[in-house]
Amino acid sequence: MALSSRLLAFSFYRPKMLLNSNNGHCNYKISPKVSFGAGELSSKKNNGRNLPILLFDIMDTVVRDPFYEDVPAFFRMPMKDLLECKRPTAWIEFEKGMIDEAELGRKFFKDGKSFDLEGLKNCMIRGYSFLEGMEQLLQDLKQNNLEMHAFTNYPIWYQLIEDKLKISTYLSWTFCSCIIGKRKPDPDCYLEVLKHLNVHPASCIFIDDRLRNVEAAVEAGIVGLHFKNANLLRQDLLQLGIDISAHENQEL
């Protein structure tokens, strides 16, 4: 079975990534030589664990990110002006758990001007929602007893997402940047995940909407999927032999 151009795979020899153009967009196409075939990953066991382990980015992969539309509207300025006004390191420090939200409020803008922090949080909460098809996909994966973790760059406000959407119904918030103190695509971030999971890198599948993060996962030996939408992700997982069949209600 031909593997999707959205799939980046690890082999024991560094795979060649052939750049091709598809409808004006650049994708990476995997070279024919890879270390696994369809169905191979899902058949492996490790100390009783079902493999592979699925690692999900959250923002704009599972959940809509309000930053790009809702936050500029909250501050009543275009995104370009917001990016020019805000301190570029403040949010990164917040995501890594280096500062708390009170300090974020003090450091968010370069000139130190104050703003309604609670209002911003409420704006974010209103904007959080599952991307189309993703909750159903997570539910189907969960019903098939697949081990799933969040592997995402986000601050302590991930708790706001959890409170609204109950993501932990499907996966664990194990690898949130504010918890582990590292952000993708830092190579140490992926090594930290692999050390915690204690599995071979090729026994993990990482899904992210940012290609650079997927490439970094591949560099660490992890199977990478570049997220586009829920339907294409479902197809890609099926190509890898992942069981996503929904359990039908057996009650009459």
mmCIF file of C-alpha atoms in Angstrom:
data_model
loop_
_atom_site.group_PDB
_atom_site.id
_atom_site.type_symbol
_atom_site.label_atom_id
_atom_site.label_comp_id
_atom_site.label_asym_id
_atom_site.label_seq_id
_atom_site.Cartn_x
_atom_site.Cartn_y
_atom_site.Cartn_z
ATOM 1 C CA MET A 1 0.000 0.000 0.000
ATOM 2 C CA ALA A 2 1.367 3.398 -0.912
ATOM 3 C CA LEU A 3 1.956 5.637 2.059
ATOM 4 C CA SER A 4 0.494 9.121 2.174
ATOM 5 C CA SER A 5 2.610 12.198 1.448
ATOM 6 C CA ARG A 6 1.479 13.454 4.872
ATOM 7 C CA LEU A 7 3.439 10.613 6.488
ATOM 8 C CA LEU A 8 7.055 10.992 7.505
ATOM 9 C CA ALA A 9 8.596 7.755 8.710
ATOM 10 C CA PHE A 10 11.758 6.720 10.493
ATOM 11 C CA SER A 11 13.955 3.954 9.175
ATOM 12 C CA PHE A 12 17.247 2.626 10.466
ATOM 13 C CA TYR A 13 18.748 4.440 7.513
ATOM 14 C CA ARG A 14 17.931 8.108 7.287
ATOM 15 C CA PRO A 15 15.044 8.300 4.777
ATOM 16 C CA LYS A 16 15.245 10.609 1.819
ATOM 17 C CA MET A 17 12.512 13.224 1.861
ATOM 18 C CA LEU A 18 11.459 14.071 -1.666
ATOM 19 C CA LEU A 19 9.876 17.512 -1.919
ATOM 20 C CA ASN A 20 6.921 17.624 -4.237
ATOM 21 C CA SER A 21 4.189 20.116 -4.994
ATOM 22 C CA ASN A 22 0.508 19.303 -4.604
ATOM 23 C CA ASN A 23 -2.069 21.922 -5.569
ATOM 24 C CA GLY A 24 0.407 24.673 -4.889
ATOM 25 C CA HIS A 25 1.362 23.362 -1.460
ATOM 26 C CA CYS A 26 4.664 21.737 -0.611
ATOM 27 C CA ASN A 27 4.490 18.331 1.053
ATOM 28 C CA TYR A 28 7.091 15.800 1.989
ATOM 29 C CA LYS A 29 6.887 12.452 0.317
ATOM 30 C CA ILE A 30 8.484 9.483 2.007
ATOM 31 C CA SER A 31 11.127 7.529 0.115
ATOM 32 C CA PRO A 32 10.241 3.891 -0.638
ATOM 33 C CA LYS A 33 12.683 2.500 1.948
ATOM 34 C CA VAL A 34 11.084 2.551 5.380
ATOM 35 C CA SER A 35 11.371 0.335 8.426
ATOM 36 C CA PHE A 36 7.743 -0.764 8.716
ATOM 37 C CA GLY A 37 4.773 -1.793 6.634
ATOM 38 C CA ALA A 38 1.067 -1.217 7.051
ATOM 39 C CA GLY A 39 -0.266 -3.220 9.982
ATOM 40 C CA GLU A 40 3.168 -3.862 11.476
ATOM 41 C CA LEU A 41 3.080 -1.170 14.126
ATOM 42 C CA SER A 42 -0.223 -2.087 15.697
ATOM 43 C CA SER A 43 0.727 -5.761 16.097
ATOM 44 C CA LYS A 44 3.644 -5.078 18.449
ATOM 45 C CA LYS A 45 3.461 -5.460 22.211
ATOM 46 C CA ASN A 46 5.735 -4.090 24.912
ATOM 47 C CA ASN A 47 5.245 -5.339 28.466
ATOM 48 C CA GLY A 48 1.537 -5.732 27.851
ATOM 49 C CA ARG A 49 1.111 -2.282 26.256
ATOM 50 C CA ASN A 50 -0.670 -1.870 22.959
ATOM 51 C CA LEU A 51 1.652 -0.292 20.441
ATOM 52 C CA PRO A 52 2.036 2.118 18.809
ATOM 53 C CA ILE A 53 1.568 4.935 21.289
ATOM 54 C CA LEU A 54 -0.129 8.000 19.791
ATOM 55 C CA LEU A 55 1.228 11.455 20.639
ATOM 56 C CA PHE A 56 -1.059 14.345 19.763
ATOM 57 C CA ASP A 57 -0.277 17.998 19.438
ATOM 58 C CA ILE A 58 -3.356 19.817 20.732
ATOM 59 C CA MET A 59 -3.672 23.326 19.312
ATOM 60 C CA ASP A 60 -4.945 23.350 15.725
ATOM 61 C CA THR A 61 -4.590 19.556 15.680
ATOM 62 C CA VAL A 62 -7.244 18.538 18.190
ATOM 63 C CA VAL A 63 -8.540 21.896 19.420
ATOM 64 C CA ARG A 64 -9.067 25.196 17.627
ATOM 65 C CA ASP A 65 -6.428 27.764 18.618
ATOM 66 C CA PRO A 66 -8.132 31.113 19.404
ATOM 67 C CA PHE A 67 -4.885 33.082 19.185
ATOM 68 C CA TYR A 68 -4.993 33.904 15.500
ATOM 69 C CA GLU A 69 -8.510 35.329 15.277
ATOM 70 C CA ASP A 70 -10.064 35.799 18.712
ATOM 71 C CA VAL A 71 -7.093 37.335 20.510
ATOM 72 C CA PRO A 72 -6.435 40.152 17.998
ATOM 73 C CA ALA A 73 -10.167 40.903 18.118
ATOM 74 C CA PHE A 74 -10.001 41.011 21.928
ATOM 75 C CA PHE A 75 -7.201 43.592 21.798
ATOM 76 C CA ARG A 76 -8.948 45.397 18.935
ATOM 77 C CA MET A 77 -5.940 45.398 16.670
ATOM 78 C CA PRO A 78 -4.827 43.490 13.572
ATOM 79 C CA MET A 79 -2.561 40.504 14.131
ATOM 80 C CA LYS A 80 0.349 42.372 12.529
ATOM 81 C CA ASP A 81 0.067 45.188 15.071
ATOM 82 C CA LEU A 82 -0.358 42.740 17.961
ATOM 83 C CA LEU A 83 2.812 40.890 17.011
ATOM 84 C CA GLU A 84 4.699 44.182 16.863
ATOM 85 C CA CYS A 85 3.412 45.298 20.285
ATOM 86 C CA LYS A 86 3.774 42.113 22.303
ATOM 87 C CA ARG A 87 7.008 40.908 23.857
ATOM 88 C CA PRO A 88 8.112 37.932 21.725
ATOM 89 C CA THR A 89 9.490 35.841 24.602
ATOM 90 C CA ALA A 90 6.660 36.247 27.117
ATOM 91 C CA TRP A 91 4.316 33.586 25.768
ATOM 92 C CA ILE A 92 7.188 31.138 25.191
ATOM 93 C CA GLU A 93 8.262 31.577 28.814
ATOM 94 C CA PHE A 94 4.649 31.033 29.883
ATOM 95 C CA GLU A 95 4.442 27.870 27.791
ATOM 96 C CA LYS A 96 7.615 26.509 29.389
ATOM 97 C CA GLY A 97 6.331 27.211 32.897
ATOM 98 C CA MET A 98 9.053 29.786 33.544
ATOM 99 C CA ILE A 99 6.548 32.507 34.459
ATOM 100 C CA ASP A 100 3.042 32.436 35.891
ATOM 101 C CA GLU A 101 0.007 34.192 34.436
ATOM 102 C CA ALA A 102 0.465 37.253 36.663
ATOM 103 C CA GLU A 103 3.943 37.782 35.231
ATOM 104 C CA LEU A 104 2.584 37.118 31.742
ATOM 105 C CA GLY A 105 0.216 40.031 32.324
ATOM 106 C CA ARG A 106 3.132 42.277 33.272
ATOM 107 C CA LYS A 107 5.385 41.149 30.413
ATOM 108 C CA PHE A 108 2.924 40.538 27.576
ATOM 109 C CA PHE A 109 3.404 43.946 25.948
ATOM 110 C CA LYS A 110 6.805 45.448 25.262
ATOM 111 C CA ASP A 111 5.837 48.707 26.948
ATOM 112 C CA GLY A 112 4.460 46.897 29.995
ATOM 113 C CA LYS A 113 0.960 48.305 29.600
ATOM 114 C CA SER A 114 -1.737 46.552 31.586
ATOM 115 C CA PHE A 115 -4.762 44.769 30.147
ATOM 116 C CA ASP A 116 -7.712 42.679 31.266
ATOM 117 C CA LEU A 117 -6.043 39.301 31.873
ATOM 118 C CA GLU A 118 -9.253 37.629 33.011
ATOM 119 C CA GLY A 119 -10.970 38.972 29.921
ATOM 120 C CA LEU A 120 -8.252 37.417 27.759
ATOM 121 C CA LYS A 121 -8.688 34.067 29.499
ATOM 122 C CA ASN A 122 -12.433 34.195 28.941
ATOM 123 C CA CYS A 123 -11.824 35.048 25.291
ATOM 124 C CA MET A 124 -9.609 31.975 24.969
ATOM 125 C CA ILE A 125 -12.160 29.745 26.682
ATOM 126 C CA ARG A 126 -14.904 30.862 24.316
ATOM 127 C CA GLY A 127 -12.656 30.050 21.359
ATOM 128 C CA TYR A 128 -11.709 26.519 22.395
ATOM 129 C CA SER A 129 -13.571 23.828 20.472
ATOM 130 C CA PHE A 130 -12.791 20.461 18.941
ATOM 131 C CA LEU A 131 -11.734 20.615 15.315
ATOM 132 C CA GLU A 132 -14.285 18.987 13.061
ATOM 133 C CA GLY A 133 -14.168 15.197 13.332
ATOM 134 C CA MET A 134 -11.457 15.064 15.979
ATOM 135 C CA GLU A 135 -13.561 14.185 19.010
ATOM 136 C CA GLN A 136 -15.119 11.255 17.146
ATOM 137 C CA LEU A 137 -11.684 10.076 15.989
ATOM 138 C CA LEU A 138 -10.302 10.239 19.537
ATOM 139 C CA GLN A 139 -13.339 8.357 20.787
ATOM 140 C CA ASP A 140 -12.847 5.611 18.188
ATOM 141 C CA LEU A 141 -9.149 5.305 19.062
ATOM 142 C CA LYS A 142 -9.902 5.211 22.781
ATOM 143 C CA GLN A 143 -12.463 2.437 22.310
ATOM 144 C CA ASN A 144 -9.700 0.340 20.754
ATOM 145 C CA ASN A 145 -7.533 0.694 23.877
ATOM 146 C CA LEU A 146 -4.776 2.718 22.262
ATOM 147 C CA GLU A 147 -2.436 4.589 24.591
ATOM 148 C CA MET A 148 -2.622 8.303 23.788
ATOM 149 C CA HIS A 149 -0.881 11.358 25.208
ATOM 150 C CA ALA A 150 -0.921 15.074 24.559
ATOM 151 C CA PHE A 151 2.490 16.291 23.363
ATOM 152 C CA THR A 152 1.924 19.999 23.007
ATOM 153 C CA ASN A 153 3.354 23.472 23.522
ATOM 154 C CA TYR A 154 0.949 25.168 25.905
ATOM 155 C CA PRO A 155 0.963 26.965 29.260
ATOM 156 C CA ILE A 156 -0.944 26.147 32.432
ATOM 157 C CA TRP A 157 -4.034 27.335 30.578
ATOM 158 C CA TYR A 158 -4.292 23.809 29.196
ATOM 159 C CA GLN A 159 -6.442 23.374 32.303
ATOM 160 C CA LEU A 160 -8.956 25.777 30.765
ATOM 161 C CA ILE A 161 -9.175 23.519 27.715
ATOM 162 C CA GLU A 162 -9.593 20.502 29.958
ATOM 163 C CA ASP A 163 -12.344 22.144 31.984
ATOM 164 C CA LYS A 164 -14.315 22.957 28.824
ATOM 165 C CA LEU A 165 -13.655 19.989 26.524
ATOM 166 C CA LYS A 166 -12.633 17.159 28.895
ATOM 167 C CA ILE A 167 -9.721 16.115 26.675
ATOM 168 C CA SER A 168 -8.566 13.678 29.382
ATOM 169 C CA THR A 169 -11.579 11.519 28.539
ATOM 170 C CA TYR A 170 -9.485 10.373 25.574
ATOM 171 C CA LEU A 171 -5.831 11.078 26.317
ATOM 172 C CA SER A 172 -3.478 12.161 29.073
ATOM 173 C CA TRP A 173 -1.941 15.646 29.304
ATOM 174 C CA THR A 174 1.414 13.963 29.988
ATOM 175 C CA PHE A 175 3.706 16.023 27.781
ATOM 176 C CA CYS A 176 2.536 19.609 27.997
ATOM 177 C CA SER A 177 5.424 22.082 27.696
ATOM 178 C CA CYS A 178 4.547 23.832 30.957
ATOM 179 C CA ILE A 179 4.904 20.458 32.738
ATOM 180 C CA ILE A 180 8.110 19.181 31.166
ATOM 181 C CA GLY A 181 9.737 22.616 30.755
ATOM 182 C CA LYS A 182 10.637 22.046 27.096
ATOM 183 C CA ARG A 183 9.024 23.031 23.788
ATOM 184 C CA LYS A 184 8.879 21.427 20.380
ATOM 185 C CA PRO A 185 10.851 21.341 18.145
ATOM 186 C CA ASP A 186 13.713 21.250 20.688
ATOM 187 C CA PRO A 187 15.305 17.774 20.208
ATOM 188 C CA ASP A 188 15.561 17.353 23.989
ATOM 189 C CA CYS A 189 11.784 17.602 24.162
ATOM 190 C CA TYR A 190 11.343 14.444 22.082
ATOM 191 C CA LEU A 191 14.058 12.615 24.020
ATOM 192 C CA GLU A 192 12.276 13.476 27.270
ATOM 193 C CA VAL A 193 9.075 11.936 25.920
ATOM 194 C CA LEU A 194 10.815 8.759 24.785
ATOM 195 C CA LYS A 195 12.603 8.413 28.114
ATOM 196 C CA HIS A 196 9.315 8.715 29.993
ATOM 197 C CA LEU A 197 7.483 6.235 27.749
ATOM 198 C CA ASN A 198 10.377 3.750 27.732
ATOM 199 C CA VAL A 199 9.608 2.389 24.261
ATOM 200 C CA HIS A 200 11.471 2.265 20.970
ATOM 201 C CA PRO A 201 10.985 5.551 19.064
ATOM 202 C CA ALA A 202 9.440 3.750 16.084
ATOM 203 C CA SER A 203 6.700 2.489 18.423
ATOM 204 C CA CYS A 204 5.344 6.043 18.679
ATOM 205 C CA ILE A 205 3.294 8.025 16.176
ATOM 206 C CA PHE A 206 3.351 11.810 16.533
ATOM 207 C CA ILE A 207 0.640 14.011 14.982
ATOM 208 C CA ASP A 208 1.069 17.790 14.610
ATOM 209 C CA ASP A 209 -0.167 20.526 12.280
ATOM 210 C CA ARG A 210 3.295 22.148 12.218
ATOM 211 C CA LEU A 211 5.592 20.411 9.766
ATOM 212 C CA ARG A 212 8.754 21.513 11.580
ATOM 213 C CA ASN A 213 7.610 19.714 14.717
ATOM 214 C CA VAL A 214 6.893 16.568 12.722
ATOM 215 C CA GLU A 215 10.321 16.719 11.084
ATOM 216 C CA ALA A 216 11.950 16.979 14.527
ATOM 217 C CA ALA A 217 10.027 13.907 15.660
ATOM 218 C CA VAL A 218 11.271 11.991 12.625
ATOM 219 C CA GLU A 219 14.832 13.055 13.473
ATOM 220 C CA ALA A 220 14.305 11.398 16.873
ATOM 221 C CA GLY A 221 13.154 8.175 15.205
ATOM 222 C CA ILE A 222 9.431 8.704 15.808
ATOM 223 C CA VAL A 223 6.862 8.107 13.076
ATOM 224 C CA GLY A 224 5.433 11.499 12.104
ATOM 225 C CA LEU A 225 2.080 12.523 10.649
ATOM 226 C CA HIS A 226 1.539 16.053 9.384
ATOM 227 C CA PHE A 227 -2.028 16.919 10.382
ATOM 228 C CA LYS A 228 -4.352 18.459 7.793
ATOM 229 C CA ASN A 229 -7.809 17.417 8.961
ATOM 230 C CA ALA A 230 -9.530 14.584 10.814
ATOM 231 C CA ASN A 231 -10.551 12.643 7.708
ATOM 232 C CA LEU A 232 -7.032 12.585 6.263
ATOM 233 C CA LEU A 233 -5.575 11.675 9.655
ATOM 234 C CA ARG A 234 -7.999 8.761 9.899
ATOM 235 C CA GLN A 235 -6.829 7.581 6.464
ATOM 236 C CA ASP A 236 -3.170 7.880 7.432
ATOM 237 C CA LEU A 237 -3.665 5.913 10.642
ATOM 238 C CA LEU A 238 -5.518 3.209 8.747
ATOM 239 C CA GLN A 239 -2.594 3.002 6.312
ATOM 240 C CA LEU A 240 -0.361 2.318 9.287
ATOM 241 C CA GLY A 241 -2.624 -0.513 10.371
ATOM 242 C CA ILE A 242 -4.163 1.296 13.341
ATOM 243 C CA ASP A 243 -7.558 -0.108 14.313
ATOM 244 C CA ILE A 244 -10.046 2.789 14.286
ATOM 245 C CA SER A 245 -13.215 0.791 13.918
ATOM 246 C CA ALA A 246 -15.961 2.189 16.114
ATOM 247 C CA HIS A 247 -17.626 -0.339 18.399
ATOM 248 C CA GLU A 248 -21.260 -0.643 17.486
ATOM 249 C CA ASN A 249 -23.858 -0.617 20.221
ATOM 250 C CA GLN A 250 -24.765 -4.269 20.741
ATOM 251 C CA GLU A 251 -27.933 -3.565 22.722
ATOM 252 C CA LEU A 252 -31.205 -4.381 21.013
#
